[in-house]
Coordinates of C-alpha atoms in Angstrom, one line a residue:
M1182 CA 0.2 0.0 0.1
A1183 CA 1.3 3.7 -0.8
L1184 CA 0.8 4.9 2.8
Y1185 CA 3.4 2.2 4.1
A1186 CA 5.9 2.6 1.5
A1187 CA 5.4 6.9 2.0
A1188 CA 5.9 6.3 5.6
A1189 CA 9.2 4.4 4.7
A1190 CA 10.6 7.1 3.0
V1191 CA 9.8 9.6 5.3
L1192 CA 11.2 7.6 8.1
A1193 CA 14.4 6.9 6.1
G1194 CA 15.0 10.7 5.4
V1195 CA 14.4 11.7 8.9
E1196 CA 17.1 9.3 9.9
S1197 CA 19.5 10.2 7.2
G1198 CA 19.0 14.2 8.5
Q1199 CA 17.1 14.9 4.8
G1200 CA 14.7 17.0 7.1
S1201 CA 12.0 17.5 9.6
I1202 CA 8.9 14.5 9.8
K1203 CA 6.7 17.3 8.5
G1204 CA 8.6 18.8 6.0
L1205 CA 9.4 15.5 4.3
V1206 CA 5.7 14.1 4.8
Y1207 CA 4.7 17.3 2.6
A1208 CA 7.2 17.0 -0.2
S1209 CA 6.2 13.1 -0.3
N1210 CA 3.2 14.1 -2.4
F1211 CA 1.0 11.8 -0.7
Q1212 CA -2.6 12.7 -0.4
N1213 CA -3.7 12.0 3.3
V1214 CA -0.6 14.1 4.9
K1215 CA -2.0 13.7 8.5
Q1216 CA -2.1 10.1 8.3
L1217 CA 1.3 9.5 7.0
Y1218 CA 2.1 12.5 9.7
A1219 CA 0.6 10.2 12.3
L1220 CA 2.0 6.7 11.3
V1221 CA 5.6 8.2 10.9
C1222 CA 5.3 10.0 13.9
E1223 CA 4.2 7.0 15.6
T1224 CA 6.7 4.4 14.5
R1225 CA 9.5 7.0 15.4
R1226 CA 7.9 6.9 18.9
Y1227 CA 8.5 3.2 19.0
S1228 CA 11.4 2.7 16.9
S1229 CA 13.9 1.0 19.7
V1230 CA 10.8 -1.2 20.3
L1231 CA 10.4 -2.3 17.4
D1232 CA 13.8 -2.9 16.3
S1233 CA 14.3 -5.0 19.3
V1234 CA 11.1 -7.5 18.4
I1235 CA 12.0 -7.2 14.6
A1236 CA 16.2 -8.3 15.7
S1237 CA 14.7 -11.4 18.2
A1238 CA 12.1 -12.3 15.5
G1239 CA 14.8 -12.8 12.7
L1240 CA 12.1 -11.0 10.3
L1241 CA 14.8 -9.2 8.1
R1242 CA 17.0 -12.0 7.9
A1243 CA 13.9 -14.1 6.8
E1244 CA 12.8 -11.8 4.5
K1245 CA 15.8 -10.3 2.7
K1246 CA 14.1 -8.2 0.2
L1247 CA 12.3 -6.3 3.1
R1248 CA 14.0 -3.0 3.7
P1249 CA 14.5 -2.1 7.4
H1250 CA 12.5 0.8 7.5
L1251 CA 9.4 -0.4 5.8
A1252 CA 9.7 -3.5 8.1
K1253 CA 9.5 -1.1 11.0
V1254 CA 6.6 0.8 9.6
L1255 CA 4.5 -2.9 8.6
V1256 CA 5.4 -4.4 12.1
Y1257 CA 4.4 -0.9 14.0
E1258 CA 1.1 -1.3 12.2
L1259 CA 0.7 -5.2 12.9
L1260 CA 1.5 -4.9 16.8
L1261 CA 0.7 -1.5 18.2
G1262 CA -1.2 0.4 15.5
K1263 CA -4.6 -0.1 14.0
G1264 CA -4.2 -3.2 11.5
F1265 CA -3.4 -3.0 8.1
R1266 CA -5.5 -0.5 6.0
G1267 CA -7.3 -0.6 2.9
G1268 CA -6.8 -4.9 3.5
G1269 CA -2.5 -4.4 3.8
G1270 CA -2.3 -5.2 0.0
R1271 CA 0.8 -7.5 -0.6
W1272 CA 2.2 -6.7 3.0
K1273 CA -0.7 -8.4 4.8
P1274 CA 0.5 -12.1 3.8
L1275 CA 3.8 -11.1 4.2
L1276 CA 3.8 -10.4 7.3
G1277 CA 1.1 -12.9 8.6
R1278 CA 3.8 -15.7 7.8
H1279 CA 5.7 -14.1 11.2
Q1280 CA 2.9 -12.4 13.1
A1281 CA 2.7 -15.5 15.8
R1282 CA 6.4 -15.4 16.1
L1283 CA 6.8 -11.0 16.6
K1284 CA 3.7 -11.5 19.0
A1285 CA 5.8 -13.7 21.1
E1286 CA 8.7 -11.5 20.6
L1287 CA 7.0 -8.6 22.1
A1288 CA 5.2 -10.6 24.7
R1289 CA 8.8 -11.5 25.9
L1290 CA 9.9 -8.3 25.8
K1291 CA 7.2 -6.7 28.0
V1292 CA 8.1 -9.7 30.9
Q1293 CA 11.8 -8.8 30.5
R1294 CA 10.9 -5.4 31.4
R1295 CA 8.1 -5.9 33.7
V1296 CA 5.1 -4.2 32.2
S1297 CA 1.9 -5.0 30.7
R1298 CA 1.3 -2.0 28.4
N1299 CA 2.7 -1.3 25.3
E1300 CA 3.3 2.0 25.8
D1301 CA 5.4 1.5 29.0
L1302 CA 7.8 0.1 27.0
L1303 CA 8.7 3.4 25.5
E1304 CA 11.6 5.3 27.3
V1305 CA 10.9 7.8 29.6
G1306 CA 10.4 10.9 27.1
S1307 CA 8.9 9.0 24.9
K1308 CA 5.6 8.3 27.2
P1309 CA 2.8 10.0 25.9
G1310 CA 2.5 13.3 27.6
P1311 CA -0.5 15.8 27.7
A1312 CA 0.3 16.3 24.0
S1313 CA -0.9 13.0 23.6
Q1314 CA -3.7 12.9 25.6
V1315 CA -5.5 15.7 23.7
P1316 CA -9.2 14.6 22.2
R1317 CA -9.9 14.3 18.6
F1318 CA -11.6 17.0 17.5
V1319 CA -14.0 17.0 14.9
R1320 CA -16.2 20.3 13.2
V1321 CA -19.4 19.5 11.3
N1322 CA -19.3 20.8 8.0
T1323 CA -22.8 22.8 8.1
L1324 CA -22.5 23.5 4.6
K1325 CA -22.8 19.6 3.6
T1326 CA -25.0 18.4 6.7
C1327 CA -26.0 19.4 10.3
L1328 CA -25.4 18.5 13.5
D1329 CA -28.3 16.1 14.5
D1330 CA -27.9 14.0 11.3
T1331 CA -24.0 13.6 12.1
V1332 CA -24.9 12.5 15.5
D1333 CA -27.3 10.1 14.3
Y1334 CA -24.8 8.7 11.6
F1335 CA -22.4 7.9 14.6
K1336 CA -24.8 6.0 17.2
R1337 CA -26.1 4.1 14.7
Q1338 CA -22.5 3.1 14.1
G1339 CA -22.7 2.2 17.4
F1340 CA -21.0 5.0 19.0
S1341 CA -22.5 6.5 22.4
Y1342 CA -23.5 10.0 22.3
Q1343 CA -23.0 12.0 26.1
G1344 CA -24.5 15.2 24.8
R1345 CA -23.1 18.3 25.2
A1346 CA -19.5 18.4 28.0
A1347 CA -20.4 20.6 31.1
S1348 CA -16.6 20.9 31.1
L1349 CA -13.2 20.3 30.5
E1350 CA -13.0 17.2 32.9
D1351 CA -15.7 15.5 30.7
L1352 CA -13.1 15.7 27.4
R1353 CA -10.2 14.4 29.8
V1354 CA -12.2 11.0 30.7
L1355 CA -13.5 10.2 27.2
K1356 CA -12.9 7.0 26.2
G1357 CA -14.0 3.9 24.3
K1358 CA -16.4 4.5 21.7
H1359 CA -18.3 7.4 23.5
F1360 CA -18.6 11.1 22.3
L1361 CA -19.9 14.7 23.2
L1362 CA -20.8 18.0 21.9
D1363 CA -17.6 20.5 22.7
P1364 CA -19.3 22.9 25.6
L1365 CA -17.9 26.1 23.7
V1366 CA -17.2 25.4 20.0
P1367 CA -20.6 25.0 17.9
E1368 CA -20.9 21.9 16.1
L1369 CA -17.5 20.4 17.4
L1370 CA -17.9 17.1 18.0
V1371 CA -15.2 15.7 20.6
F1372 CA -13.7 11.6 20.5
P1373 CA -11.5 9.9 22.8
A1374 CA -7.6 10.9 22.1
H1375 CA -6.3 8.7 18.8
T1376 CA -9.8 8.1 17.4
D1377 CA -8.7 7.8 13.9
L1378 CA -11.2 9.1 11.4
H1379 CA -9.2 9.6 8.0
E1380 CA -11.1 6.6 6.6
H1381 CA -14.5 7.6 7.7
P1382 CA -17.0 8.2 5.0
L1383 CA -18.3 11.3 6.4
Y1384 CA -14.5 12.5 6.6
Q1385 CA -14.0 11.6 3.1
A1386 CA -17.3 13.4 1.9
G1387 CA -16.4 16.4 3.3
H1388 CA -19.1 16.7 5.8
L1389 CA -16.4 16.5 8.7
I1390 CA -13.6 18.7 9.7
L1391 CA -10.7 16.9 11.5
Q1392 CA -9.7 20.1 12.9
D1393 CA -8.2 20.9 16.7
K1394 CA -10.3 23.6 19.0
A1395 CA -7.7 25.8 19.0
S1396 CA -7.9 26.1 15.4
C1397 CA -11.6 26.3 15.4
L1398 CA -11.5 29.7 17.8
P1399 CA -10.2 32.0 15.2
A1400 CA -13.0 32.3 12.9
M1401 CA -15.5 31.5 15.6
L1402 CA -14.1 34.7 17.1
L1403 CA -13.4 36.8 13.9
A1404 CA -17.8 35.7 13.6
P1405 CA -18.1 37.6 9.8
L1406 CA -21.8 37.9 8.8
P1407 CA -23.5 36.0 6.0
G1408 CA -23.4 38.0 3.4
S1409 CA -20.0 40.1 4.1
H1410 CA -16.6 40.2 3.1
V1411 CA -13.6 38.5 4.7
I1412 CA -9.4 38.2 4.0
D1413 CA -7.8 35.2 4.9
A1414 CA -4.4 36.2 4.1
C1415 CA -2.4 33.7 4.8
A1416 CA -5.3 30.7 4.1
A1417 CA -3.5 27.4 3.7
P1418 CA -4.4 24.8 4.4
G1419 CA -7.8 26.0 4.3
N1420 CA -9.5 24.2 7.3
K1421 CA -10.3 28.1 8.8
T1422 CA -11.5 29.1 5.6
S1423 CA -13.4 26.4 5.1
H1424 CA -15.2 27.1 8.5
L1425 CA -15.4 31.1 7.8
A1426 CA -17.6 29.9 4.8
A1427 CA -19.7 27.9 6.7
L1428 CA -20.4 31.0 9.3
L1429 CA -20.9 32.8 6.5
K1430 CA -23.5 30.6 4.8
N1431 CA -21.5 30.6 1.6
Q1432 CA -22.9 34.1 1.0
G1433 CA -20.7 36.9 0.6
K1434 CA -16.9 36.6 -0.3
I1435 CA -13.9 35.3 1.2
F1436 CA -10.5 36.4 -0.7
A1437 CA -7.8 33.7 0.7
F1438 CA -4.3 34.9 -0.3
D1439 CA -1.1 32.0 0.2
L1440 CA 2.1 32.3 -1.8
D1441 CA 3.0 28.2 -1.5
A1442 CA 1.4 27.0 -5.0
K1443 CA 1.4 23.5 -3.8
R1444 CA -0.2 24.1 -0.7
L1445 CA -2.7 25.9 -2.5
A1446 CA -3.4 23.7 -4.6
S1447 CA -4.3 21.4 -1.9
M1448 CA -6.6 24.3 -0.2
A1449 CA -8.4 23.9 -3.4
T1450 CA -9.0 20.5 -3.0
L1451 CA -10.2 20.8 0.5
L1452 CA -12.8 23.4 -0.4
A1453 CA -14.1 21.7 -3.1
R1454 CA -14.7 18.4 -0.8
A1455 CA -15.8 20.8 2.0
G1456 CA -18.5 22.9 -0.7
V1457 CA -17.1 26.1 -0.2
S1458 CA -18.5 28.3 -3.5
C1459 CA -17.8 31.7 -1.8
C1460 CA -14.0 31.7 -1.8
E1461 CA -11.8 33.3 -4.2
L1462 CA -8.1 32.1 -4.0
A1463 CA -5.0 34.0 -5.1
E1464 CA -1.5 32.8 -5.2
E1465 CA -0.3 36.3 -3.8
D1466 CA 1.7 37.7 -1.3
F1467 CA -0.9 39.3 0.9
L1468 CA 1.5 42.1 1.6
A1469 CA 1.4 42.9 -1.9
V1470 CA -2.3 43.4 -2.0
S1471 CA -3.4 46.8 -1.9
P1472 CA -6.1 48.1 1.1
S1473 CA -7.1 50.9 -1.7
D1474 CA -8.0 48.2 -4.2
Q1475 CA -11.8 48.8 -5.1
R1476 CA -12.1 44.7 -4.6
Y1477 CA -11.7 45.2 -1.2
G1478 CA -13.4 48.2 -0.4
R1479 CA -16.5 46.2 1.7
V1480 CA -13.8 43.8 3.5
Q1481 CA -14.5 44.2 7.3
Y1482 CA -13.2 41.2 8.6
I1483 CA -9.8 39.3 8.2
L1484 CA -8.3 36.3 9.7
L1485 CA -5.1 36.2 9.5
D1486 CA -2.9 33.4 10.9
P1487 CA 0.8 33.9 9.5
S1488 CA 3.4 32.1 9.0
C1489 CA 4.7 30.9 12.6
S1490 CA 7.2 28.6 14.5
G1491 CA 5.1 26.0 15.0
S1492 CA 6.1 25.5 18.6
G1493 CA 2.7 25.1 19.9
M1494 CA 2.0 22.3 17.5
L1495 CA 1.0 18.9 18.9
S1496 CA 2.7 16.8 16.2
R1497 CA 6.0 19.4 16.9
Q1498 CA 6.2 18.8 20.8
L1499 CA 5.6 14.8 19.6
E1500 CA 9.0 15.2 17.2
E1501 CA 10.6 17.2 20.4
H1502 CA 11.5 20.1 18.3
G1503 CA 14.0 21.9 20.6
A1504 CA 12.6 25.4 20.7
P1505 CA 13.3 27.6 17.7
S1506 CA 16.4 29.9 17.5
K1507 CA 16.4 33.7 18.6
E1508 CA 17.2 34.6 14.6
R1509 CA 14.0 32.5 13.2
L1510 CA 12.1 34.0 15.8
R1511 CA 12.8 37.5 15.0
A1512 CA 12.8 36.9 11.1
L1513 CA 9.2 35.3 11.9
A1514 CA 8.5 37.9 14.1
G1515 CA 9.5 40.7 11.8
F1516 CA 7.0 39.3 8.9
Q1517 CA 4.1 38.5 11.1
Q1518 CA 4.5 42.3 12.4
R1519 CA 4.3 43.3 8.5
A1520 CA 1.3 41.5 7.8
L1521 CA -0.8 42.3 11.0
C1522 CA 0.2 46.6 10.5
H1523 CA -0.6 46.2 7.1
A1524 CA -4.0 44.7 7.6
L1525 CA -5.0 46.9 9.9
T1526 CA -4.9 49.4 7.1
F1527 CA -7.5 48.3 4.9
P1528 CA -10.6 51.2 4.9
S1529 CA -13.8 49.6 5.9
L1530 CA -11.7 46.8 8.7
Q1531 CA -14.4 46.5 11.1
R1532 CA -12.9 43.3 13.1
L1533 CA -9.4 41.4 12.7
V1534 CA -8.3 37.8 14.5
Y1535 CA -4.7 37.4 14.9
S1536 CA -3.5 34.0 15.6
T1537 CA -0.5 31.6 15.4
C1538 CA 0.3 27.9 16.6
S1539 CA 3.0 29.0 18.5
I1540 CA 4.3 29.5 22.0
C1541 CA 6.5 31.7 21.8
Q1542 CA 6.2 35.7 23.4
E1543 CA 8.0 37.3 20.5
E1544 CA 5.4 36.2 17.6
N1545 CA 2.3 36.6 20.0
E1546 CA 2.2 39.6 22.7
D1547 CA 5.0 41.3 21.5
V1548 CA 3.8 41.4 17.7
V1549 CA 0.4 42.4 19.0
Q1550 CA 2.0 45.1 21.2
K1551 CA 3.7 46.7 18.5
A1552 CA 0.7 47.0 16.0
L1553 CA -1.6 48.5 18.6
Q1554 CA 1.0 51.0 18.8
Q1555 CA 1.5 51.7 15.4
S1556 CA -2.2 51.7 15.1
Q1557 CA -2.2 54.7 17.2
G1558 CA -5.7 54.0 18.8
A1559 CA -7.4 53.1 16.0
F1560 CA -7.9 49.6 17.2
R1561 CA -8.1 47.7 20.5
L1562 CA -8.3 44.2 21.4
A1563 CA -11.7 42.8 22.1
P1564 CA -12.2 41.5 25.5
V1565 CA -12.9 37.6 24.3
L1566 CA -14.3 34.3 25.8
P1567 CA -14.0 36.0 29.9
S1568 CA -14.2 32.1 31.1
W1569 CA -11.0 30.8 29.0
P1570 CA -8.5 29.3 31.4
H1571 CA -5.6 30.3 29.8
R1572 CA -4.7 34.2 29.0
G1573 CA -2.0 36.1 27.4
L1574 CA 1.1 36.8 29.3
S1575 CA 0.8 40.4 30.9
T1576 CA 3.7 42.1 29.1
F1577 CA 1.5 45.0 28.4
P1578 CA -2.2 46.5 29.7
G1579 CA -5.0 44.7 27.9
A1580 CA -2.9 41.6 26.8
E1581 CA -5.4 39.4 29.3
H1582 CA -7.8 40.1 26.2
C1583 CA -5.5 37.7 24.4
L1584 CA -5.9 34.0 24.4
R1585 CA -3.5 31.2 24.9
A1586 CA -3.7 27.3 24.5
A1587 CA -2.2 24.4 25.3
P1588 CA -2.5 20.5 26.1
E1589 CA -2.4 21.2 29.7
T1590 CA -4.5 23.9 30.4
T1591 CA -7.1 23.8 27.7
L1592 CA -6.7 20.0 26.1
T1593 CA -6.0 21.1 23.0
G1594 CA -3.0 22.1 20.8
G1595 CA -0.1 25.2 21.7
F1596 CA -2.3 28.1 20.4
F1597 CA -2.2 31.9 20.7
I1598 CA -5.3 34.6 19.4
A1599 CA -6.2 38.3 19.5
V1600 CA -9.4 39.9 18.3
F1601 CA -8.8 43.5 17.5
E1602 CA -12.1 45.7 16.9
R1603 CA -11.8 49.2 15.3
A1604 CA -12.4 51.5 18.2
E1605 CA -15.5 53.5 18.6
G1606 CA -15.7 56.5 16.9
Q1607 CA -12.8 56.2 14.8
S1608 CA -14.1 56.9 11.0
L1609 CA -13.4 53.4 8.6
T1610 CA -10.5 55.2 7.0
G1611 CA -8.8 56.1 10.4

């Protein structure tokens, strides 16, 4: 199956220093990047365990044409994963010949190390932390379906619907085939951590969007009214754009910009599958877009989610990346500040959401503070979600209106959000 060959190639590339998991996954041209990314990350996490089992079982000696990285991926899927996907192709019978021996070696390893669970075989530092316990959030795409129909579909599949969650603790203890409605974000369903819905027919039909809760907040807080004109300034990969379209009910216009042609092509596919018809994609640098262009004269809402260090991404945390260098943060923050100050010059703008999947102050509070200073009172921070437990760092007056997110405090990926609104009494050109 192409998935396993692609995962093996990414593993080999990472181990030979060709790049990061994320970079190599995107460069692989494999269609389902999230599925590939998850498989590679989990195989890497269990790498030493898999090496031991494969060596003890003599798999590579018996199957001389089987390459080591592919063997590792296949044995992970057989022993620790969800079983072979799509039938497993020609690999299923090959591994089937060695299945009993491989399982026996895994059991022997557990006995030797005096553990009963697979995850207890992991070395300290590789064991699941808060990042791996984040639930699976699933946004119901209201352009194609509704919440009630989606819930009924899952119930017919044997899932047990628990209704709206009352607290974060309800999400934390979710297990098995139970699922909930998120207490904050409308149409956001919550399943236990590691629930894999990439092969689910509703996902493949565009009825479901697999999107972390924190990533749903920017569009929700921008809250554009149907019929509005909106700019999505750095739009790819497109989940937030599809959320904006759902809030607009496909009425109005989204101008979506991104410089990466490859990501923009993938985004076009995602939006088509999601039933988005109100979006105009442009392979263009947002900084080169003129606020005085008449096409954008009615734009009252802007979502700005610029390139960032990604230091809050769950996948980055699982990969155990080091902290981004000061030089990289300085360069990123410079671009982010230019993009934010540029966005605030659109004449009809009323509301803007600035968001990053970074946990670094340099890309978050510092950028927001400088943009507010440069706007000279034309914009202020809107006080949003007062009950949200994780606020901005107290680096300037009003920073508490910003939102932060983290696995430990909000059961989401690491994230930052600031909502700007035009100050009362300011002219639309001011």
